[in-house]
């Protein structure tokens, strides 16, 4: 179920096509789809840039919107990336546990965390940057990964997901990932 929230207005979003939710380890977390303008699609009118789309309890913010006569194509980014707007201006360096560092990083943001990381490390002059930069610096120091979860929670572990030791190669075990060709501006000039 998709829900659109624009300011204080919230409506269901029906008549969607091509819903794709992509999440990468330590990377992008996006949702994209096309919605159609039908009478029984109350959320269509609310669908604008910077509106919040809730998909299975996880919030995404519309960042790209392409509007046609009777449809809108949307790409939305998980609200986790709004953490780039929060700064930790203090310095919190020294030898500390992962839990102590991440509590400092996420302090005041409204986000919670769970962690499988128990060791302590030394980080000099840690702080004075935005939350995402600090979070990625912690993951590099502790050699861990994170996963954005339901309810504004981030889970940290040494490895997220299984390692199946598989190679993906075009023409061998993958037919086509995606291919788009545009030859509208191709010209040949012979001299």
mmCIF file of N, CA and C in Angstrom, residues 29-102:
data_model
loop_
_atom_site.group_PDB
_atom_site.id
_atom_site.type_symbol
_atom_site.label_atom_id
_atom_site.label_comp_id
_atom_site.label_asym_id
_atom_site.label_seq_id
_atom_site.Cartn_x
_atom_site.Cartn_y
_atom_site.Cartn_z
ATOM 1 N N UNK A 29 18.893 4.186 -1.562
ATOM 2 C CA UNK A 29 17.650 3.543 -1.132
ATOM 3 C C UNK A 29 16.538 4.361 -1.778
ATOM 4 N N UNK A 30 16.042 3.893 -2.910
ATOM 5 C CA UNK A 30 15.104 4.674 -3.701
ATOM 6 C C UNK A 30 13.863 3.871 -4.046
ATOM 7 N N UNK A 31 12.816 4.601 -4.399
ATOM 8 C CA UNK A 31 11.579 4.002 -4.898
ATOM 9 C C UNK A 31 11.182 4.782 -6.148
ATOM 10 N N UNK A 32 10.712 4.075 -7.161
ATOM 11 C CA UNK A 32 10.246 4.741 -8.374
ATOM 12 C C UNK A 32 8.995 4.037 -8.882
ATOM 13 N N UNK A 33 8.107 4.806 -9.491
ATOM 14 C CA UNK A 33 6.847 4.265 -10.007
ATOM 15 C C UNK A 33 6.174 5.319 -10.866
ATOM 16 N N UNK A 34 5.105 4.903 -11.541
ATOM 17 C CA UNK A 34 4.256 5.810 -12.297
ATOM 18 C C UNK A 34 2.851 5.709 -11.734
ATOM 19 N N UNK A 35 2.216 6.855 -11.488
ATOM 20 C CA UNK A 35 0.843 6.912 -10.988
ATOM 21 C C UNK A 35 -0.035 7.553 -12.057
ATOM 22 N N UNK A 36 -1.277 7.096 -12.133
ATOM 23 C CA UNK A 36 -2.189 7.559 -13.177
ATOM 24 C C UNK A 36 -3.346 8.359 -12.594
ATOM 25 N N UNK A 37 -3.810 9.340 -13.338
ATOM 26 C CA UNK A 37 -4.864 10.253 -12.905
ATOM 27 C C UNK A 37 -6.244 9.666 -13.205
ATOM 28 N N UNK A 38 -6.749 8.871 -12.273
ATOM 29 C CA UNK A 38 -8.091 8.311 -12.368
ATOM 30 C C UNK A 38 -8.929 8.870 -11.226
ATOM 31 N N UNK A 39 -10.246 8.807 -11.370
ATOM 32 C CA UNK A 39 -11.154 9.355 -10.350
ATOM 33 C C UNK A 39 -10.955 8.704 -8.986
ATOM 34 N N UNK A 40 -10.704 7.402 -8.969
ATOM 35 C CA UNK A 40 -10.556 6.707 -7.686
ATOM 36 C C UNK A 40 -9.087 6.588 -7.254
ATOM 37 N N UNK A 41 -8.295 7.620 -7.565
ATOM 38 C CA UNK A 41 -6.908 7.704 -7.140
ATOM 39 C C UNK A 41 -6.721 9.008 -6.357
ATOM 40 N N UNK A 42 -7.158 9.032 -5.082
ATOM 41 C CA UNK A 42 -7.165 10.291 -4.322
ATOM 42 C C UNK A 42 -5.779 10.878 -4.052
ATOM 43 N N UNK A 43 -4.735 10.056 -4.035
ATOM 44 C CA UNK A 43 -3.395 10.548 -3.740
ATOM 45 C C UNK A 43 -2.707 11.212 -4.913
ATOM 46 N N UNK A 44 -3.256 11.060 -6.115
ATOM 47 C CA UNK A 44 -2.613 11.599 -7.313
ATOM 48 C C UNK A 44 -2.435 13.116 -7.234
ATOM 49 N N UNK A 45 -3.455 13.823 -6.772
ATOM 50 C CA UNK A 45 -3.390 15.288 -6.691
ATOM 51 C C UNK A 45 -2.338 15.759 -5.687
ATOM 52 N N UNK A 46 -2.049 14.959 -4.667
ATOM 53 C CA UNK A 46 -1.057 15.330 -3.651
ATOM 54 C C UNK A 46 0.376 15.040 -4.090
ATOM 55 N N UNK A 47 0.534 14.262 -5.135
ATOM 56 C CA UNK A 47 1.845 13.815 -5.577
ATOM 57 C C UNK A 47 2.604 14.956 -6.251
ATOM 58 N N UNK A 48 3.531 15.556 -5.504
ATOM 59 C CA UNK A 48 4.345 16.668 -5.979
ATOM 60 C C UNK A 48 5.774 16.473 -5.482
ATOM 61 N N UNK A 49 6.678 17.360 -5.907
ATOM 62 C CA UNK A 49 8.056 17.284 -5.429
ATOM 63 C C UNK A 49 8.080 17.543 -3.926
ATOM 64 N N UNK A 50 8.973 16.825 -3.248
ATOM 65 C CA UNK A 50 9.197 16.916 -1.799
ATOM 66 C C UNK A 50 8.040 16.359 -0.957
ATOM 67 N N UNK A 51 7.045 15.700 -1.566
ATOM 68 C CA UNK A 51 6.021 15.032 -0.766
ATOM 69 C C UNK A 51 6.589 13.712 -0.265
ATOM 70 N N UNK A 52 5.957 13.172 0.767
ATOM 71 C CA UNK A 52 6.424 11.932 1.378
ATOM 72 C C UNK A 52 5.555 10.778 0.890
ATOM 73 N N UNK A 53 6.204 9.727 0.410
ATOM 74 C CA UNK A 53 5.543 8.505 -0.020
ATOM 75 C C UNK A 53 5.881 7.438 1.009
ATOM 76 N N UNK A 54 4.873 6.795 1.577
ATOM 77 C CA UNK A 54 5.095 5.727 2.545
ATOM 78 C C UNK A 54 4.799 4.395 1.866
ATOM 79 N N UNK A 55 5.805 3.533 1.825
ATOM 80 C CA UNK A 55 5.672 2.217 1.214
ATOM 81 C C UNK A 55 5.977 1.180 2.289
ATOM 82 N N UNK A 56 4.978 0.413 2.671
ATOM 83 C CA UNK A 56 5.125 -0.609 3.715
ATOM 84 C C UNK A 56 5.768 -0.041 4.982
ATOM 85 N N UNK A 57 5.369 1.160 5.378
ATOM 86 C CA UNK A 57 5.839 1.766 6.612
ATOM 87 C C UNK A 57 7.168 2.491 6.513
ATOM 88 N N UNK A 58 7.776 2.536 5.338
ATOM 89 C CA UNK A 58 9.053 3.216 5.153
ATOM 90 C C UNK A 58 8.811 4.470 4.316
ATOM 91 N N UNK A 59 9.333 5.605 4.784
ATOM 92 C CA UNK A 59 9.079 6.898 4.138
ATOM 93 C C UNK A 59 10.157 7.244 3.122
ATOM 94 N N UNK A 60 9.697 7.734 1.970
ATOM 95 C CA UNK A 60 10.557 8.215 0.900
ATOM 96 C C UNK A 60 10.103 9.622 0.542
ATOM 97 N N UNK A 61 11.029 10.480 0.154
ATOM 98 C CA UNK A 61 10.703 11.846 -0.247
ATOM 99 C C UNK A 61 10.909 11.990 -1.755
ATOM 100 N N UNK A 62 9.903 12.531 -2.444
ATOM 101 C CA UNK A 62 9.955 12.688 -3.897
ATOM 102 C C UNK A 62 11.034 13.709 -4.252
ATOM 103 N N UNK A 63 11.997 13.280 -5.071
ATOM 104 C CA UNK A 63 13.074 14.154 -5.509
ATOM 105 C C UNK A 63 13.029 14.404 -7.010
ATOM 106 N N UNK A 64 12.494 13.465 -7.774
ATOM 107 C CA UNK A 64 12.358 13.639 -9.219
ATOM 108 C C UNK A 64 10.922 13.354 -9.605
ATOM 109 N N UNK A 65 10.332 14.263 -10.365
ATOM 110 C CA UNK A 65 8.935 14.132 -10.773
ATOM 111 C C UNK A 65 8.815 14.541 -12.229
ATOM 112 N N UNK A 66 8.264 13.655 -13.007
ATOM 113 C CA UNK A 66 8.018 13.949 -14.416
ATOM 114 C C UNK A 66 6.512 13.822 -14.634
ATOM 115 N N UNK A 67 5.888 14.924 -15.017
ATOM 116 C CA UNK A 67 4.433 14.959 -15.130
ATOM 117 C C UNK A 67 4.024 14.963 -16.597
ATOM 118 N N UNK A 68 3.090 14.087 -16.907
ATOM 119 C CA UNK A 68 2.513 14.007 -18.235
ATOM 120 C C UNK A 68 1.038 14.384 -18.130
ATOM 121 N N UNK A 69 0.314 14.269 -19.217
ATOM 122 C CA UNK A 69 -1.099 14.682 -19.222
ATOM 123 C C UNK A 69 -1.921 13.909 -18.202
ATOM 124 N N UNK A 70 -1.788 12.588 -18.158
ATOM 125 C CA UNK A 70 -2.607 11.767 -17.266
ATOM 126 C C UNK A 70 -1.791 10.882 -16.327
ATOM 127 N N UNK A 71 -0.508 11.202 -16.158
ATOM 128 C CA UNK A 71 0.309 10.380 -15.263
ATOM 129 C C UNK A 71 1.475 11.186 -14.716
ATOM 130 N N UNK A 72 2.053 10.654 -13.651
ATOM 131 C CA UNK A 72 3.254 11.231 -13.043
ATOM 132 C C UNK A 72 4.228 10.095 -12.782
ATOM 133 N N UNK A 73 5.480 10.290 -13.199
ATOM 134 C CA UNK A 73 6.536 9.329 -12.926
ATOM 135 C C UNK A 73 7.430 9.927 -11.846
ATOM 136 N N UNK A 74 7.666 9.124 -10.811
ATOM 137 C CA UNK A 74 8.294 9.623 -9.591
ATOM 138 C C UNK A 74 9.517 8.791 -9.237
ATOM 139 N N UNK A 75 10.556 9.460 -8.770
ATOM 140 C CA UNK A 75 11.676 8.805 -8.099
ATOM 141 C C UNK A 75 11.813 9.468 -6.735
ATOM 142 N N UNK A 76 11.764 8.645 -5.704
ATOM 143 C CA UNK A 76 11.813 9.149 -4.329
ATOM 144 C C UNK A 76 12.989 8.516 -3.594
ATOM 145 N N UNK A 77 13.593 9.277 -2.698
ATOM 146 C CA UNK A 77 14.752 8.842 -1.928
ATOM 147 C C UNK A 77 14.332 8.656 -0.477
ATOM 148 N N UNK A 78 14.871 7.634 0.163
ATOM 149 C CA UNK A 78 14.534 7.371 1.558
ATOM 150 C C UNK A 78 14.872 8.569 2.440
ATOM 151 N N UNK A 79 14.053 8.797 3.458
ATOM 152 C CA UNK A 79 14.245 9.941 4.345
ATOM 153 C C UNK A 79 15.564 9.880 5.116
ATOM 154 N N UNK A 80 16.223 8.756 5.114
ATOM 155 C CA UNK A 80 17.535 8.615 5.747
ATOM 156 C C UNK A 80 18.514 9.658 5.219
ATOM 157 N N UNK A 81 18.416 9.979 3.935
ATOM 158 C CA UNK A 81 19.376 10.902 3.325
ATOM 159 C C UNK A 81 19.123 12.357 3.710
ATOM 160 N N UNK A 82 18.019 12.632 4.421
ATOM 161 C CA UNK A 82 17.811 13.957 4.999
ATOM 162 C C UNK A 82 18.801 14.217 6.139
ATOM 163 N N UNK A 83 19.449 13.154 6.622
ATOM 164 C CA UNK A 83 20.448 13.316 7.686
ATOM 165 C C UNK A 83 21.640 14.154 7.233
ATOM 166 N N UNK A 84 21.785 14.351 5.935
ATOM 167 C CA UNK A 84 22.854 15.223 5.431
ATOM 168 C C UNK A 84 22.617 16.667 5.870
ATOM 169 N N UNK A 85 21.384 16.996 6.265
ATOM 170 C CA UNK A 85 21.060 18.348 6.719
ATOM 171 C C UNK A 85 21.367 18.565 8.198
ATOM 172 N N UNK A 86 21.673 17.498 8.930
ATOM 173 C CA UNK A 86 22.005 17.604 10.352
ATOM 174 C C UNK A 86 23.517 17.611 10.516
ATOM 175 N N UNK A 87 24.008 18.477 11.395
ATOM 176 C CA UNK A 87 25.435 18.552 11.684
ATOM 177 C C UNK A 87 25.701 18.224 13.142
ATOM 178 N N UNK A 88 26.835 17.623 13.374
ATOM 179 C CA UNK A 88 27.361 17.456 14.727
ATOM 180 C C UNK A 88 28.584 18.355 14.805
ATOM 181 N N UNK A 89 28.432 19.497 15.436
ATOM 182 C CA UNK A 89 29.487 20.503 15.444
ATOM 183 C C UNK A 89 30.510 20.307 16.556
ATOM 184 N N UNK A 90 30.270 19.373 17.447
ATOM 185 C CA UNK A 90 31.214 19.121 18.533
ATOM 186 C C UNK A 90 32.295 18.135 18.096
ATOM 187 N N UNK A 91 33.381 18.081 18.862
ATOM 188 C CA UNK A 91 34.441 17.092 18.650
ATOM 189 C C UNK A 91 34.255 16.007 19.706
ATOM 190 N N UNK A 92 34.268 14.761 19.264
ATOM 191 C CA UNK A 92 34.034 13.626 20.154
ATOM 192 C C UNK A 92 35.060 12.547 19.844
ATOM 193 N N UNK A 93 36.323 12.881 19.938
ATOM 194 C CA UNK A 93 37.376 11.935 19.605
ATOM 195 C C UNK A 93 37.807 11.102 20.788
ATOM 196 N N UNK A 94 38.739 10.199 20.532
ATOM 197 C CA UNK A 94 39.293 9.354 21.579
ATOM 198 C C UNK A 94 39.029 7.888 21.307
ATOM 199 N N UNK A 95 39.318 7.069 22.312
ATOM 200 C CA UNK A 95 39.055 5.631 22.208
ATOM 201 C C UNK A 95 37.693 5.364 22.809
ATOM 202 N N UNK A 96 36.790 4.901 21.972
ATOM 203 C CA UNK A 96 35.413 4.662 22.396
ATOM 204 C C UNK A 96 34.860 3.448 21.670
ATOM 205 N N UNK A 97 33.744 2.940 22.195
ATOM 206 C CA UNK A 97 33.072 1.828 21.533
ATOM 207 C C UNK A 97 32.271 2.359 20.347
ATOM 208 N N UNK A 98 31.889 1.468 19.468
ATOM 209 C CA UNK A 98 31.067 1.851 18.328
ATOM 210 C C UNK A 98 29.751 2.463 18.806
ATOM 211 N N UNK A 99 29.175 1.879 19.839
ATOM 212 C CA UNK A 99 27.904 2.375 20.378
ATOM 213 C C UNK A 99 28.029 3.805 20.865
ATOM 214 N N UNK A 100 29.139 4.145 21.518
ATOM 215 C CA UNK A 100 29.342 5.512 21.993
ATOM 216 C C UNK A 100 29.459 6.486 20.828
ATOM 217 N N UNK A 101 30.218 6.100 19.805
ATOM 218 C CA UNK A 101 30.370 6.983 18.643
ATOM 219 C C UNK A 101 29.048 7.185 17.902
ATOM 220 N N UNK A 102 28.311 6.107 17.657
ATOM 221 C CA UNK A 102 27.089 6.236 16.861
ATOM 222 C C UNK A 102 25.985 6.935 17.657
#
